[in-house]
Amino acid sequence: MNSTPPCLFTLLDRTLELHRWPLDQKNRTLQAWDSSDEYLINHVEEANLVNPNSRILLINDSFGALSCWFAGHNPVSVVDSFIAHQAALHNIENNGLTISKAQQLGSMDDLPNDIDLVLLKLPKNNGYLEFMLGQLSQCLKPGTQIIAAGKTTDIHNSTSALFER
C-alpha cells in the first residue's frame, strides 16, 4: 500500500499519478515531472507524431512521466540513474500500465535501430549530450525525428552547435 500523497499529473484530458523516487523523501512537495515533460507530450500529441506502431526512444526520463504517458508504445528508456529507473517502474505499475523491463537501458547499452521518434530531455552536461547524439547518429534510420527539451538556463549556443554537428 502506498502511503505517499497523490501527485496528479493532468494534461490533455488525461491524469496520471506520479511520484518522485524514493517514496520516503523528506520533501514530498516536489513533483515527478517538469515543463520539459509537458512540452514534449504536448508537441507529440498536437503534431500527431505517433501512431500505434511507433517506436519511441526516451532519453533522461527522470521519474517516468514520459514512460507512463507513452506506455502504449512500449518505449525504450535510456537513463543512467538507478533512481530514475526505479521511479519509472513504480509509476508505470502504480498507474496500471505495462512496459517490458528490458526496455530500460543505460547510456552504454546498444540503442535499438528501429526507432521512429526520439524524445530527449537535455542533460546539464554537454559531454553527455554529445555522447548521446553520437550514439543516436550511429543507430537511427534517416528521417527519424529527435525532439529535445530542457530548462532555458541549460540551453546555450554550444547546445545548438552539438545538434548541428
mmCIF file of N, CA, C and O in Angstrom, residues 2-71:
data_model
loop_
_atom_site.group_PDB
_atom_site.id
_atom_site.type_symbol
_atom_site.label_atom_id
_atom_site.label_comp_id
_atom_site.label_asym_id
_atom_site.label_seq_id
_atom_site.Cartn_x
_atom_site.Cartn_y
_atom_site.Cartn_z
ATOM 1 N N ASN A 2 0.534 2.189 -0.818
ATOM 2 C CA ASN A 2 1.316 3.410 -0.961
ATOM 3 C C ASN A 2 0.761 4.479 -0.023
ATOM 4 O O ASN A 2 -0.387 4.884 -0.144
ATOM 5 N N SER A 3 1.578 4.950 0.913
ATOM 6 C CA SER A 3 1.105 5.940 1.883
ATOM 7 C C SER A 3 1.497 7.362 1.491
ATOM 8 O O SER A 3 1.267 8.290 2.242
ATOM 9 N N THR A 4 2.109 7.531 0.310
ATOM 10 C CA THR A 4 2.501 8.861 -0.124
ATOM 11 C C THR A 4 1.288 9.598 -0.662
ATOM 12 O O THR A 4 0.366 8.988 -1.197
ATOM 13 N N PRO A 5 1.263 10.913 -0.512
ATOM 14 C CA PRO A 5 0.113 11.664 -1.006
ATOM 15 C C PRO A 5 0.063 11.615 -2.534
ATOM 16 O O PRO A 5 1.097 11.540 -3.195
ATOM 17 N N PRO A 6 -1.151 11.630 -3.111
ATOM 18 C CA PRO A 6 -1.252 11.583 -4.564
ATOM 19 C C PRO A 6 -0.657 12.837 -5.202
ATOM 20 O O PRO A 6 -0.786 13.936 -4.682
ATOM 21 N N CYS A 7 0.035 12.639 -6.287
ATOM 22 C CA CYS A 7 0.628 13.721 -7.042
ATOM 23 C C CYS A 7 0.126 13.556 -8.472
ATOM 24 O O CYS A 7 0.630 12.709 -9.219
ATOM 25 N N LEU A 8 -0.896 14.298 -8.823
ATOM 26 C CA LEU A 8 -1.588 14.077 -10.085
ATOM 27 C C LEU A 8 -1.049 14.968 -11.195
ATOM 28 O O LEU A 8 -0.998 16.182 -11.063
ATOM 29 N N PHE A 9 -0.674 14.321 -12.270
ATOM 30 C CA PHE A 9 -0.191 14.976 -13.487
ATOM 31 C C PHE A 9 -1.346 14.934 -14.480
ATOM 32 O O PHE A 9 -1.731 13.871 -14.956
ATOM 33 N N THR A 10 -1.942 16.096 -14.742
ATOM 34 C CA THR A 10 -3.082 16.175 -15.643
ATOM 35 C C THR A 10 -2.707 17.005 -16.847
ATOM 36 O O THR A 10 -2.246 18.147 -16.721
ATOM 37 N N LEU A 11 -2.903 16.413 -18.017
ATOM 38 C CA LEU A 11 -2.554 17.066 -19.271
ATOM 39 C C LEU A 11 -3.424 16.479 -20.370
ATOM 40 O O LEU A 11 -3.607 15.257 -20.428
ATOM 41 N N LEU A 12 -3.955 17.325 -21.224
ATOM 42 C CA LEU A 12 -4.737 16.878 -22.381
ATOM 43 C C LEU A 12 -5.837 15.880 -21.999
ATOM 44 O O LEU A 12 -5.975 14.818 -22.599
ATOM 45 N N ASP A 13 -6.597 16.195 -20.986
ATOM 46 C CA ASP A 13 -7.712 15.367 -20.520
ATOM 47 C C ASP A 13 -7.301 13.976 -20.038
ATOM 48 O O ASP A 13 -8.082 13.033 -20.093
ATOM 49 N N ARG A 14 -6.078 13.851 -19.599
ATOM 50 C CA ARG A 14 -5.585 12.573 -19.084
ATOM 51 C C ARG A 14 -4.870 12.848 -17.760
ATOM 52 O O ARG A 14 -4.188 13.856 -17.625
ATOM 53 N N THR A 15 -5.024 11.945 -16.800
ATOM 54 C CA THR A 15 -4.391 12.116 -15.495
ATOM 55 C C THR A 15 -3.587 10.870 -15.134
ATOM 56 O O THR A 15 -4.063 9.748 -15.288
ATOM 57 N N LEU A 16 -2.374 11.115 -14.671
ATOM 58 C CA LEU A 16 -1.508 10.055 -14.161
ATOM 59 C C LEU A 16 -1.112 10.415 -12.736
ATOM 60 O O LEU A 16 -0.931 11.585 -12.418
ATOM 61 N N GLU A 17 -0.986 9.420 -11.886
ATOM 62 C CA GLU A 17 -0.471 9.639 -10.540
ATOM 63 C C GLU A 17 1.021 9.337 -10.582
ATOM 64 O O GLU A 17 1.433 8.202 -10.809
ATOM 65 N N LEU A 18 1.836 10.370 -10.384
ATOM 66 C CA LEU A 18 3.284 10.228 -10.486
ATOM 67 C C LEU A 18 3.960 10.610 -9.181
ATOM 68 O O LEU A 18 3.582 11.593 -8.549
ATOM 69 N N HIS A 19 4.954 9.825 -8.810
ATOM 70 C CA HIS A 19 5.696 10.075 -7.579
ATOM 71 C C HIS A 19 7.184 10.147 -7.879
ATOM 72 O O HIS A 19 7.687 9.432 -8.736
ATOM 73 N N ARG A 20 7.869 10.995 -7.131
ATOM 74 C CA ARG A 20 9.329 11.013 -7.176
ATOM 75 C C ARG A 20 9.841 9.808 -6.393
ATOM 76 O O ARG A 20 9.140 9.261 -5.545
ATOM 77 N N TRP A 21 11.031 9.432 -6.661
ATOM 78 C CA TRP A 21 11.634 8.279 -6.004
ATOM 79 C C TRP A 21 12.882 8.726 -5.267
ATOM 80 O O TRP A 21 13.581 9.601 -5.795
ATOM 81 N N PRO A 22 13.205 8.244 -4.138
ATOM 82 C CA PRO A 22 12.458 7.257 -3.376
ATOM 83 C C PRO A 22 11.211 7.853 -2.748
ATOM 84 O O PRO A 22 11.116 9.065 -2.545
ATOM 85 N N LEU A 23 10.288 6.988 -2.448
ATOM 86 C CA LEU A 23 8.993 7.451 -1.948
ATOM 87 C C LEU A 23 9.068 8.100 -0.574
ATOM 88 O O LEU A 23 8.226 8.921 -0.241
ATOM 89 N N ASP A 24 10.059 7.761 0.204
ATOM 90 C CA ASP A 24 10.140 8.288 1.577
ATOM 91 C C ASP A 24 10.984 9.556 1.686
ATOM 92 O O ASP A 24 11.573 9.824 2.722
ATOM 93 N N GLN A 25 11.001 10.367 0.629
ATOM 94 C CA GLN A 25 11.743 11.630 0.670
ATOM 95 C C GLN A 25 11.163 12.549 1.733
ATOM 96 O O GLN A 25 9.965 12.539 1.978
ATOM 97 N N LYS A 26 12.020 13.362 2.303
ATOM 98 C CA LYS A 26 11.545 14.335 3.287
ATOM 99 C C LYS A 26 10.708 15.427 2.625
ATOM 100 O O LYS A 26 9.711 15.868 3.162
ATOM 101 N N ASN A 27 11.127 15.891 1.457
ATOM 102 C CA ASN A 27 10.411 16.963 0.759
ATOM 103 C C ASN A 27 9.443 16.350 -0.248
ATOM 104 O O ASN A 27 9.781 16.094 -1.387
ATOM 105 N N ARG A 28 8.216 16.106 0.182
ATOM 106 C CA ARG A 28 7.206 15.470 -0.668
ATOM 107 C C ARG A 28 6.477 16.484 -1.554
ATOM 108 O O ARG A 28 5.542 16.130 -2.243
ATOM 109 N N THR A 29 6.897 17.748 -1.528
ATOM 110 C CA THR A 29 6.205 18.760 -2.335
ATOM 111 C C THR A 29 6.727 18.803 -3.766
ATOM 112 O O THR A 29 6.116 19.419 -4.625
ATOM 113 N N LEU A 30 7.865 18.164 -4.041
ATOM 114 C CA LEU A 30 8.420 18.182 -5.389
ATOM 115 C C LEU A 30 7.635 17.234 -6.283
ATOM 116 O O LEU A 30 7.343 16.104 -5.905
ATOM 117 N N GLN A 31 7.298 17.694 -7.480
ATOM 118 C CA GLN A 31 6.536 16.846 -8.395
ATOM 119 C C GLN A 31 7.471 16.002 -9.250
ATOM 120 O O GLN A 31 8.644 16.307 -9.398
ATOM 121 N N ALA A 32 6.916 14.936 -9.830
ATOM 122 C CA ALA A 32 7.699 13.959 -10.580
ATOM 123 C C ALA A 32 7.707 14.245 -12.084
ATOM 124 O O ALA A 32 7.949 13.353 -12.878
ATOM 125 N N TRP A 33 7.447 15.446 -12.468
ATOM 126 C CA TRP A 33 7.502 15.863 -13.872
ATOM 127 C C TRP A 33 7.882 17.323 -13.907
ATOM 128 O O TRP A 33 7.858 18.010 -12.892
ATOM 129 N N ASP A 34 8.271 17.788 -15.091
ATOM 130 C CA ASP A 34 8.620 19.198 -15.234
ATOM 131 C C ASP A 34 8.051 19.736 -16.542
ATOM 132 O O ASP A 34 7.375 19.009 -17.283
ATOM 133 N N SER A 35 8.334 20.977 -16.815
ATOM 134 C CA SER A 35 7.780 21.611 -18.013
ATOM 135 C C SER A 35 8.320 20.964 -19.288
ATOM 136 O O SER A 35 7.649 20.987 -20.317
ATOM 137 N N SER A 36 9.505 20.366 -19.231
ATOM 138 C CA SER A 36 10.043 19.657 -20.400
ATOM 139 C C SER A 36 9.163 18.460 -20.746
ATOM 140 O O SER A 36 8.886 18.204 -21.920
ATOM 141 N N ASP A 37 8.734 17.717 -19.733
ATOM 142 C CA ASP A 37 7.823 16.593 -19.966
ATOM 143 C C ASP A 37 6.534 17.090 -20.612
ATOM 144 O O ASP A 37 6.055 16.522 -21.599
ATOM 145 N N GLU A 38 5.977 18.151 -20.053
ATOM 146 C CA GLU A 38 4.734 18.712 -20.591
ATOM 147 C C GLU A 38 4.911 19.175 -22.030
ATOM 148 O O GLU A 38 4.066 18.904 -22.887
ATOM 149 N N TYR A 39 6.022 19.864 -22.300
ATOM 150 C CA TYR A 39 6.285 20.345 -23.656
ATOM 151 C C TYR A 39 6.390 19.182 -24.640
ATOM 152 O O TYR A 39 5.774 19.202 -25.716
ATOM 153 N N LEU A 40 7.176 18.175 -24.295
ATOM 154 C CA LEU A 40 7.360 17.042 -25.201
ATOM 155 C C LEU A 40 6.040 16.322 -25.474
ATOM 156 O O LEU A 40 5.714 16.016 -26.626
ATOM 157 N N ILE A 41 5.266 16.076 -24.434
ATOM 158 C CA ILE A 41 3.974 15.398 -24.605
ATOM 159 C C ILE A 41 3.047 16.244 -25.467
ATOM 160 O O ILE A 41 2.449 15.742 -26.421
ATOM 161 N N ASN A 42 2.904 17.525 -25.122
ATOM 162 C CA ASN A 42 2.028 18.401 -25.914
ATOM 163 C C ASN A 42 2.445 18.430 -27.374
ATOM 164 O O ASN A 42 1.605 18.328 -28.268
ATOM 165 N N HIS A 43 3.741 18.574 -27.634
ATOM 166 C CA HIS A 43 4.219 18.665 -29.014
ATOM 167 C C HIS A 43 3.923 17.375 -29.788
ATOM 168 O O HIS A 43 3.412 17.421 -30.908
ATOM 169 N N VAL A 44 4.226 16.248 -29.195
ATOM 170 C CA VAL A 44 3.994 14.966 -29.867
ATOM 171 C C VAL A 44 2.508 14.758 -30.134
ATOM 172 O O VAL A 44 2.115 14.364 -31.241
ATOM 173 N N GLU A 45 1.679 15.043 -29.150
ATOM 174 C CA GLU A 45 0.241 14.818 -29.302
ATOM 175 C C GLU A 45 -0.392 15.814 -30.287
ATOM 176 O O GLU A 45 -1.187 15.424 -31.143
ATOM 177 N N GLU A 46 -0.035 17.091 -30.173
ATOM 178 C CA GLU A 46 -0.630 18.098 -31.059
ATOM 179 C C GLU A 46 -0.186 17.931 -32.500
ATOM 180 O O GLU A 46 -0.958 18.170 -33.429
ATOM 181 N N ALA A 47 1.053 17.505 -32.711
ATOM 182 C CA ALA A 47 1.564 17.301 -34.069
ATOM 183 C C ALA A 47 1.253 15.894 -34.582
ATOM 184 O O ALA A 47 1.602 15.564 -35.714
ATOM 185 N N ASN A 48 0.607 15.087 -33.751
ATOM 186 C CA ASN A 48 0.214 13.729 -34.130
ATOM 187 C C ASN A 48 1.416 12.948 -34.681
ATOM 188 O O ASN A 48 1.364 12.399 -35.776
ATOM 189 N N LEU A 49 2.504 12.914 -33.893
ATOM 190 C CA LEU A 49 3.757 12.321 -34.342
ATOM 191 C C LEU A 49 3.861 10.819 -34.119
ATOM 192 O O LEU A 49 4.811 10.199 -34.581
ATOM 193 N N VAL A 50 2.909 10.246 -33.404
ATOM 194 C CA VAL A 50 2.970 8.807 -33.158
ATOM 195 C C VAL A 50 1.690 8.123 -33.624
ATOM 196 O O VAL A 50 0.622 8.717 -33.639
ATOM 197 N N ASN A 51 1.861 6.869 -34.003
ATOM 198 C CA ASN A 51 0.718 6.019 -34.314
ATOM 199 C C ASN A 51 0.880 4.759 -33.466
ATOM 200 O O ASN A 51 1.880 4.614 -32.767
ATOM 201 N N PRO A 52 -0.076 3.845 -33.507
ATOM 202 C CA PRO A 52 0.016 2.674 -32.618
ATOM 203 C C PRO A 52 1.286 1.835 -32.798
ATOM 204 O O PRO A 52 1.708 1.143 -31.868
ATOM 205 N N ASN A 53 1.915 1.900 -33.950
ATOM 206 C CA ASN A 53 3.116 1.100 -34.192
ATOM 207 C C ASN A 53 4.417 1.867 -33.997
ATOM 208 O O ASN A 53 5.498 1.324 -34.231
ATOM 209 N N SER A 54 4.344 3.123 -33.595
ATOM 210 C CA SER A 54 5.550 3.944 -33.435
ATOM 211 C C SER A 54 6.450 3.399 -32.340
ATOM 212 O O SER A 54 5.983 3.017 -31.267
ATOM 213 N N ARG A 55 7.748 3.383 -32.624
ATOM 214 C CA ARG A 55 8.762 3.007 -31.637
ATOM 215 C C ARG A 55 9.396 4.291 -31.119
ATOM 216 O O ARG A 55 9.941 5.079 -31.886
ATOM 217 N N ILE A 56 9.306 4.508 -29.818
ATOM 218 C CA ILE A 56 9.768 5.745 -29.207
ATOM 219 C C ILE A 56 10.965 5.462 -28.307
ATOM 220 O O ILE A 56 10.953 4.517 -27.517
ATOM 221 N N LEU A 57 11.977 6.305 -28.427
ATOM 222 C CA LEU A 57 13.148 6.252 -27.552
ATOM 223 C C LEU A 57 13.108 7.468 -26.646
ATOM 224 O O LEU A 57 13.027 8.606 -27.126
ATOM 225 N N LEU A 58 13.133 7.242 -25.344
ATOM 226 C CA LEU A 58 13.117 8.309 -24.346
ATOM 227 C C LEU A 58 14.501 8.400 -23.714
ATOM 228 O O LEU A 58 15.043 7.385 -23.269
ATOM 229 N N ILE A 59 15.052 9.600 -23.674
ATOM 230 C CA ILE A 59 16.362 9.789 -23.062
ATOM 231 C C ILE A 59 16.234 10.782 -21.914
ATOM 232 O O ILE A 59 15.734 11.889 -22.097
ATOM 233 N N ASN A 60 16.656 10.361 -20.716
ATOM 234 C CA ASN A 60 16.642 11.169 -19.491
ATOM 235 C C ASN A 60 15.240 11.403 -18.935
ATOM 236 O O ASN A 60 14.931 12.498 -18.459
ATOM 237 N N ASP A 61 14.408 10.405 -18.966
ATOM 238 C CA ASP A 61 13.063 10.477 -18.378
ATOM 239 C C ASP A 61 13.198 10.319 -16.868
ATOM 240 O O ASP A 61 13.189 9.212 -16.344
ATOM 241 N N SER A 62 13.341 11.438 -16.171
ATOM 242 C CA SER A 62 13.751 11.457 -14.763
ATOM 243 C C SER A 62 12.928 10.594 -13.811
ATOM 244 O O SER A 62 13.482 9.877 -12.993
ATOM 245 N N PHE A 63 11.621 10.673 -13.861
ATOM 246 C CA PHE A 63 10.783 9.933 -12.922
ATOM 247 C C PHE A 63 9.692 9.132 -13.624
ATOM 248 O O PHE A 63 8.764 8.666 -12.987
ATOM 249 N N GLY A 64 9.803 9.000 -14.943
ATOM 250 C CA GLY A 64 8.877 8.137 -15.665
ATOM 251 C C GLY A 64 7.631 8.798 -16.206
ATOM 252 O O GLY A 64 6.720 8.109 -16.669
ATOM 253 N N ALA A 65 7.541 10.113 -16.182
ATOM 254 C CA ALA A 65 6.352 10.772 -16.731
ATOM 255 C C ALA A 65 6.172 10.435 -18.214
ATOM 256 O O ALA A 65 5.066 10.111 -18.660
ATOM 257 N N LEU A 66 7.262 10.495 -18.975
ATOM 258 C CA LEU A 66 7.183 10.177 -20.403
ATOM 259 C C LEU A 66 6.936 8.682 -20.613
ATOM 260 O O LEU A 66 6.150 8.296 -21.493
ATOM 261 N N SER A 67 7.584 7.845 -19.819
ATOM 262 C CA SER A 67 7.373 6.395 -19.932
ATOM 263 C C SER A 67 5.912 6.047 -19.678
ATOM 264 O O SER A 67 5.342 5.213 -20.383
ATOM 265 N N CYS A 68 5.320 6.674 -18.688
ATOM 266 C CA CYS A 68 3.910 6.414 -18.390
ATOM 267 C C CYS A 68 3.011 6.922 -19.520
ATOM 268 O O CYS A 68 2.103 6.220 -19.969
ATOM 269 N N TRP A 69 3.265 8.136 -19.969
ATOM 270 C CA TRP A 69 2.408 8.731 -21.000
ATOM 271 C C TRP A 69 2.415 7.894 -22.284
ATOM 272 O O TRP A 69 1.389 7.665 -22.896
ATOM 273 N N PHE A 70 3.603 7.442 -22.682
ATOM 274 C CA PHE A 70 3.745 6.712 -23.941
ATOM 275 C C PHE A 70 3.840 5.199 -23.735
ATOM 276 O O PHE A 70 4.312 4.475 -24.613
ATOM 277 N N ALA A 71 3.365 4.697 -22.594
ATOM 278 C CA ALA A 71 3.472 3.271 -22.273
ATOM 279 C C ALA A 71 2.851 2.379 -23.345
ATOM 280 O O ALA A 71 3.351 1.294 -23.615
#
